[in-house]
Structures are given as structure tokens and as C-alpha cells.
Coordinates of C-alpha atoms in Angstrom, one line a residue:
M1172 CA 112.1 58.5 92.3
R1173 CA 111.8 61.4 89.8
T1174 CA 113.1 60.9 86.3
F1175 CA 115.4 63.4 84.7
L1176 CA 115.7 64.1 81.0
P1177 CA 119.5 64.4 80.3
L1178 CA 120.3 67.3 78.0
S1179 CA 123.6 68.2 76.5
L1180 CA 125.0 71.8 77.0
A1181 CA 123.8 73.9 74.1
I1182 CA 123.5 77.6 73.3
A1183 CA 119.9 78.3 72.6
V1184 CA 120.4 81.0 70.0
I1185 CA 118.0 80.9 67.0
A1186 CA 118.2 83.3 64.1
C1187 CA 115.2 85.5 63.5
S1188 CA 114.3 86.4 59.9
G1189 CA 113.9 90.1 59.1
A1190 CA 110.9 91.6 57.3
E1191 CA 111.0 91.5 53.5
P1192 CA 111.8 95.0 52.1
G1193 CA 109.2 96.5 49.7
A1194 CA 110.4 97.7 46.3
A1195 CA 109.5 101.3 45.4
D1196 CA 107.8 101.9 42.0
A1197 CA 109.7 104.2 39.7
V1198 CA 108.2 107.3 38.2
A1199 CA 108.1 107.5 34.4
D1200 CA 110.1 110.3 32.9
D1201 CA 109.0 112.7 30.2
A1202 CA 110.0 110.3 27.4
A1203 CA 107.6 107.7 28.8
T1204 CA 110.5 105.4 29.7
T1205 CA 110.4 103.5 33.0
A1206 CA 113.3 104.1 35.4
P1207 CA 114.7 101.1 37.2
A1208 CA 113.1 100.3 40.6
A1209 CA 114.6 102.3 43.4
P1210 CA 116.7 100.0 45.7
A1211 CA 114.8 98.9 48.8
K1212 CA 115.9 100.5 52.0
A1213 CA 118.1 98.1 53.9
S1214 CA 116.3 96.5 56.9
A1215 CA 117.9 96.6 60.3
P1216 CA 120.0 93.6 61.2
A1217 CA 117.9 90.9 62.8
D1218 CA 118.4 90.4 66.5
K1219 CA 119.5 86.8 66.7
A1220 CA 119.9 86.8 70.5
K1221 CA 117.6 84.5 72.5
P1222 CA 117.4 83.6 76.2
F1223 CA 119.5 80.7 77.2
A1224 CA 118.7 77.6 79.3
M1225 CA 120.4 74.3 79.8
N1226 CA 119.9 71.3 82.0
D1227 CA 122.3 68.4 82.7
A1228 CA 121.1 65.5 84.8
E1229 CA 121.7 61.8 85.6
E1230 CA 120.8 59.2 88.1
G1231 CA 123.1 56.9 90.1
G1232 CA 122.9 54.8 93.3
A1233 CA 119.7 55.8 95.1
G1234 CA 120.0 59.5 94.1
S1235 CA 120.5 61.8 91.2
R1236 CA 122.4 64.8 90.0
E1237 CA 120.9 67.9 88.3
Y1238 CA 122.5 71.1 87.0
S1239 CA 120.7 74.0 85.3
Y1240 CA 121.8 77.4 84.2
S1241 CA 119.9 80.1 82.4
W1242 CA 120.1 83.8 81.5
P1243 CA 117.8 86.3 79.7
V1244 CA 118.2 87.7 76.1
E1245 CA 120.0 90.8 77.4
V1246 CA 122.9 88.6 78.4
S1247 CA 122.9 86.9 75.1
R1248 CA 123.5 90.2 73.4
E1249 CA 126.9 90.5 75.3
P1250 CA 129.2 87.9 73.7
A1251 CA 132.0 88.5 76.2
L1252 CA 129.6 88.0 79.1
V1253 CA 128.2 84.9 77.5
Q1254 CA 131.8 83.5 77.3
Q1255 CA 132.3 84.2 81.0
F1256 CA 129.1 82.4 81.9
K1257 CA 130.0 79.5 79.7
A1258 CA 133.3 79.1 81.5
T1259 CA 131.5 79.1 84.8
I1260 CA 129.1 76.4 83.6
A1261 CA 132.0 74.2 82.5
D1262 CA 133.8 74.6 85.8
D1263 CA 130.8 74.2 88.0
L1264 CA 129.4 71.2 86.0
A1265 CA 132.8 69.4 86.2
A1266 CA 133.1 70.0 89.9
Q1267 CA 129.5 68.9 90.6
K1268 CA 129.9 65.7 88.6
R1269 CA 133.1 64.8 90.5
Q1270 CA 131.6 65.5 93.9
W1271 CA 128.4 63.6 93.1
R1272 CA 130.2 60.5 91.8
E1273 CA 132.4 60.5 95.0
A1274 CA 129.3 60.8 97.1
V1275 CA 127.5 57.9 95.3
A1276 CA 130.6 55.7 95.8
D1277 CA 130.7 56.5 99.5
C1278 CA 127.0 56.5 100.4
P1279 CA 125.0 53.5 101.5
P1280 CA 123.3 51.9 98.5
D1281 CA 119.8 53.0 99.7
S1282 CA 120.7 56.6 100.8
V1283 CA 118.9 59.1 98.6
S1284 CA 120.1 62.1 100.7
C1285 CA 123.8 61.8 100.5
S1286 CA 123.8 60.6 96.9
S1287 CA 121.8 63.6 95.5
N1288 CA 123.2 66.8 94.3
T1289 CA 121.5 69.8 92.6
L1290 CA 122.6 73.2 91.5
S1291 CA 120.5 75.8 89.6
V1292 CA 121.4 79.3 88.6
E1293 CA 119.0 81.7 86.9
W1294 CA 120.1 85.2 86.0
K1295 CA 117.6 88.0 85.7
V1296 CA 117.8 91.7 84.7
V1297 CA 117.7 94.3 87.5
A1298 CA 118.5 97.3 85.3
N1299 CA 119.6 97.8 81.7
L1300 CA 121.5 101.1 81.3
P1301 CA 123.3 102.3 78.1
R1302 CA 126.6 101.3 79.6
F1303 CA 125.8 99.0 82.4
L1304 CA 123.7 95.8 82.7
S1305 CA 122.7 95.0 86.3
L1306 CA 121.9 91.4 87.0
S1307 CA 120.7 89.2 89.8
S1308 CA 121.0 85.4 90.1
D1309 CA 118.7 83.0 91.9
V1310 CA 120.8 80.1 93.1
A1311 CA 119.6 76.9 94.7
T1312 CA 121.7 74.0 95.9
Y1313 CA 121.3 70.6 97.5
T1314 CA 124.2 68.4 98.5
G1315 CA 122.5 66.2 101.1
G1316 CA 120.9 66.6 104.5
A1317 CA 117.4 67.7 105.6
H1318 CA 117.1 70.5 103.0
G1319 CA 119.0 72.4 100.4
N1320 CA 119.9 76.1 100.5
Y1321 CA 119.3 79.1 98.3
G1322 CA 120.2 82.7 97.8
R1323 CA 120.8 85.4 95.3
G1324 CA 123.9 86.9 93.7
A1325 CA 124.5 90.2 91.9
L1326 CA 126.7 91.3 89.0
V1327 CA 127.2 94.5 86.9
W1328 CA 128.4 94.1 83.4
D1329 CA 130.3 97.1 81.9
R1330 CA 129.8 97.2 78.2
Q1331 CA 132.7 99.7 77.8
T1332 CA 135.4 97.6 79.4
E1333 CA 133.7 94.2 78.8
K1334 CA 134.2 93.3 82.5
S1335 CA 131.9 92.2 85.3
F1336 CA 132.1 93.2 88.9
D1337 CA 130.2 93.2 92.2
P1338 CA 127.8 96.2 92.5
K1339 CA 129.5 96.9 95.9
D1340 CA 132.6 97.9 94.0
M1341 CA 130.8 101.0 92.8
F1342 CA 130.8 102.3 96.4
D1343 CA 133.0 103.2 99.4
L1344 CA 131.4 100.3 101.3
A1345 CA 132.0 101.8 104.8
A1346 CA 130.3 105.0 103.7
L1347 CA 127.4 103.1 102.1
D1348 CA 126.9 101.1 105.2
K1349 CA 126.8 104.3 107.3
A1350 CA 124.5 106.0 104.8
T1351 CA 121.9 103.2 104.7
A1352 CA 122.2 101.6 108.1
A1353 CA 119.3 103.4 109.8
P1354 CA 116.5 103.0 107.1
R1355 CA 117.9 99.6 106.1
C1356 CA 117.8 98.1 109.6
R1357 CA 114.5 99.7 110.4
S1358 CA 112.9 98.1 107.4
L1359 CA 114.6 94.8 108.1
N1360 CA 113.5 94.7 111.8
A1361 CA 109.9 95.6 110.7
E1362 CA 109.8 92.5 108.5
R1363 CA 111.5 90.4 111.1
A1364 CA 108.8 91.4 113.7
K1365 CA 106.0 90.6 111.2
R1366 CA 107.4 87.1 110.6
R1367 CA 108.2 86.4 114.2
G1368 CA 105.1 87.9 115.8
E1369 CA 107.1 90.1 118.2
P1370 CA 109.4 93.1 118.0
V1371 CA 113.1 92.8 117.6
P1372 CA 114.9 93.9 120.8
A1373 CA 116.6 97.3 120.3
G1374 CA 120.4 97.2 120.4
S1375 CA 120.6 93.4 120.4
S1376 CA 123.9 91.9 119.5
E1377 CA 122.5 88.4 118.6
W1378 CA 123.1 87.5 115.0
S1379 CA 119.4 87.0 114.3
E1380 CA 118.5 90.4 115.8
D1381 CA 121.4 92.8 114.9
C1382 CA 121.7 94.6 111.6
P1383 CA 124.1 92.7 109.3
E1384 CA 126.9 94.8 107.9
M1385 CA 127.4 95.2 104.2
D1386 CA 130.0 92.5 103.8
V1387 CA 127.4 89.8 104.3
V1388 CA 124.7 91.6 102.3
T1389 CA 124.1 91.1 98.5
L1390 CA 123.6 94.5 96.9
F1391 CA 121.5 95.2 93.8
V1392 CA 121.6 98.5 91.8
G1393 CA 118.4 99.3 90.1
S1394 CA 116.9 102.0 87.9
S1395 CA 113.5 103.5 87.4
D1396 CA 114.2 105.2 84.1
G1397 CA 116.8 103.0 82.3
N1398 CA 119.3 105.8 82.3
T1399 CA 120.8 106.0 85.8
F1400 CA 120.8 103.9 88.9
D1401 CA 118.5 105.5 91.5
R1402 CA 117.5 102.6 93.8
L1403 CA 119.2 99.9 95.8
G1404 CA 118.2 96.5 96.9
F1405 CA 119.8 94.9 100.0
Y1406 CA 119.4 91.1 100.1
Y1407 CA 119.8 88.8 103.2
A1408 CA 120.0 85.1 102.4
P1409 CA 118.7 82.5 104.8
Y1410 CA 120.8 82.4 108.0
V1411 CA 122.1 85.9 107.4
A1412 CA 119.3 87.8 109.2
G1413 CA 117.3 85.0 110.7
S1414 CA 116.8 81.3 110.8
F1415 CA 116.4 79.2 107.7
A1416 CA 112.7 78.8 108.5
E1417 CA 112.2 82.6 108.3
G1418 CA 113.6 82.6 104.7
E1419 CA 115.3 85.4 102.9
Y1420 CA 114.9 89.1 103.5
E1421 CA 115.2 92.0 101.1
V1422 CA 115.1 95.8 101.7
D1423 CA 114.7 98.3 98.9
L1424 CA 115.8 101.9 99.3
P1425 CA 116.0 104.9 97.0
V1426 CA 119.3 106.6 96.2
N1427 CA 119.5 109.8 98.1
A1428 CA 122.1 112.5 98.7
T1429 CA 123.9 110.5 101.4
V1430 CA 124.1 107.4 99.2
L1431 CA 125.4 109.5 96.3
A1432 CA 128.2 110.7 98.5
A1433 CA 129.2 107.1 99.0
V1434 CA 129.5 106.4 95.2
K1435 CA 133.0 106.1 93.9
P1436 CA 134.0 109.1 91.6
Q1437 CA 134.3 107.0 88.5
Y1438 CA 130.6 105.9 88.8
R1439 CA 129.1 109.1 90.1
A1440 CA 127.7 110.1 86.7
V1441 CA 125.5 107.0 86.4
F1442 CA 123.7 107.6 89.8
T1443 CA 121.0 110.1 90.5
A1444 CA 118.8 110.7 93.6
N1445 CA 115.4 109.2 93.4
R1446 CA 112.9 111.9 94.2

């Protein structure tokens, strides 16, 4: 059995010391007196933000429980977003502990499968614009059975309103689906064919062969210049576009004129066509 090191929840934010300012030498005046040293130029405030990572684990019965959560330094620079994530951690950790302890009590004493529970969430930066921070999350879970599951989530943080939202909220979703369906499905089927060793039947209505609509797709908004969003990522978790054994799929497309037409008016200024 693997051994876990239990860690308490803590914010990993360590202060950085700034550079020592250098004093300027004064120039003697005509009377050969020395003027006081000119005040040093104030240094820029030290960036105290650090990436965050926590792990909470314990063993019980024949199994174990583990919870981990992390985010990059860009998130740590957004106090309101940090508070949102901390609230999520508190809720998820409490729910996981309750579910795991119930499972341990109900499982046979020697059952590792039904008395084990893991959940890990790792946030990563997709794009960092002046107003918006686009993030993706890698999520992995196990609550018993032959294998766990995994997938990815997406979030956009608006620094102006200090609110987060699904990237899909930036679009008329029906229009985006129509604007991207042909190239998105073409790329998806090409990858499906590569993994399966045979082409996907045209026009098939089978769930593992059709083109999933936007309501089951995770959308990422990306940027090539850090100023505007000009590319999109379409993510299909296991079981969405194929069997678990095939794994996850992802299709990347540039923003073009038809995609721009699907952007809601209030976000139009932060999207540009990728040429």
C-alpha cells in the first residue's frame, strides 16, 4: 500500500525581498560644502505572489483518500479568484472526506477499490490578457471500480468585474457551433481514424462517430500575442468522442471571420482573427 504524507491546507505565498537601492553621491557646491545624499529612487513593490499547491491525504480500512489542488502564480495575483478557489477547496474536501468515510464503513475490510478516493485539480494558464485570464484545469478522480476518470475544465477570470465565467459565455453558442463544426469535426475524425486504424463512417449517428455538439465540449480561449484572443481549443473528455481506452481528444482552431461573428458584442473587442 502506498503511504501518503498528510499536509494541512496552507497558502504557499512567500515574500520576495526587493533589491537594495543605491544612494546617489551629492555634488559639492561652489563653497566646497557637501550636499545631503539624494534620496534613493523607490524600488518597485516586490511581487509576493507564488504558485500554490496543497495535498490532504489519509488512510483507512484497506484504502486511502487523497485530495490535491494547485494553481500558478498568475492566479495568486488575483485575490478574489484565490478566495473563490479556496472556497471550492473547502467544499470539495469536506464532501470527499464524508463520502470516503462512508465508503470505508460500508466496504468489506479487505476491499481497496471501494475504500479509495482521490481527487486532483491543477489549474494552468491558457492566455493572460490585460483584462482577462484564461485558465484550464486538469482534473483526475477515482471513487472505486476498475479505473478512475479524468478531464479538463475551463474558466475565464475578468479582472474588471472580479468574476469568473465559462469561456462559452463569450459566444452565441449555436452560432459558434455552426461556425466551427466543419473544421472541428474534420480534425476530430482524422484523429479518431488514426487511433482506431480505420476511417470514421461519414454521417454516422453513433455517439462514438458523430460530431459532439458544443454543450458537451470544453472550450478554451487562447492568444498568440497576449493582447487578444485569436485561437480556440475544443476538448473532448474520455467517453465524449470515443471509448475510455481512446482517451481524450482536443482540436485547436484559429479565430476567423465566422468565429468573430459568433462572439457576443460585449467581448468583441478582445477577439481578433488569427491570420
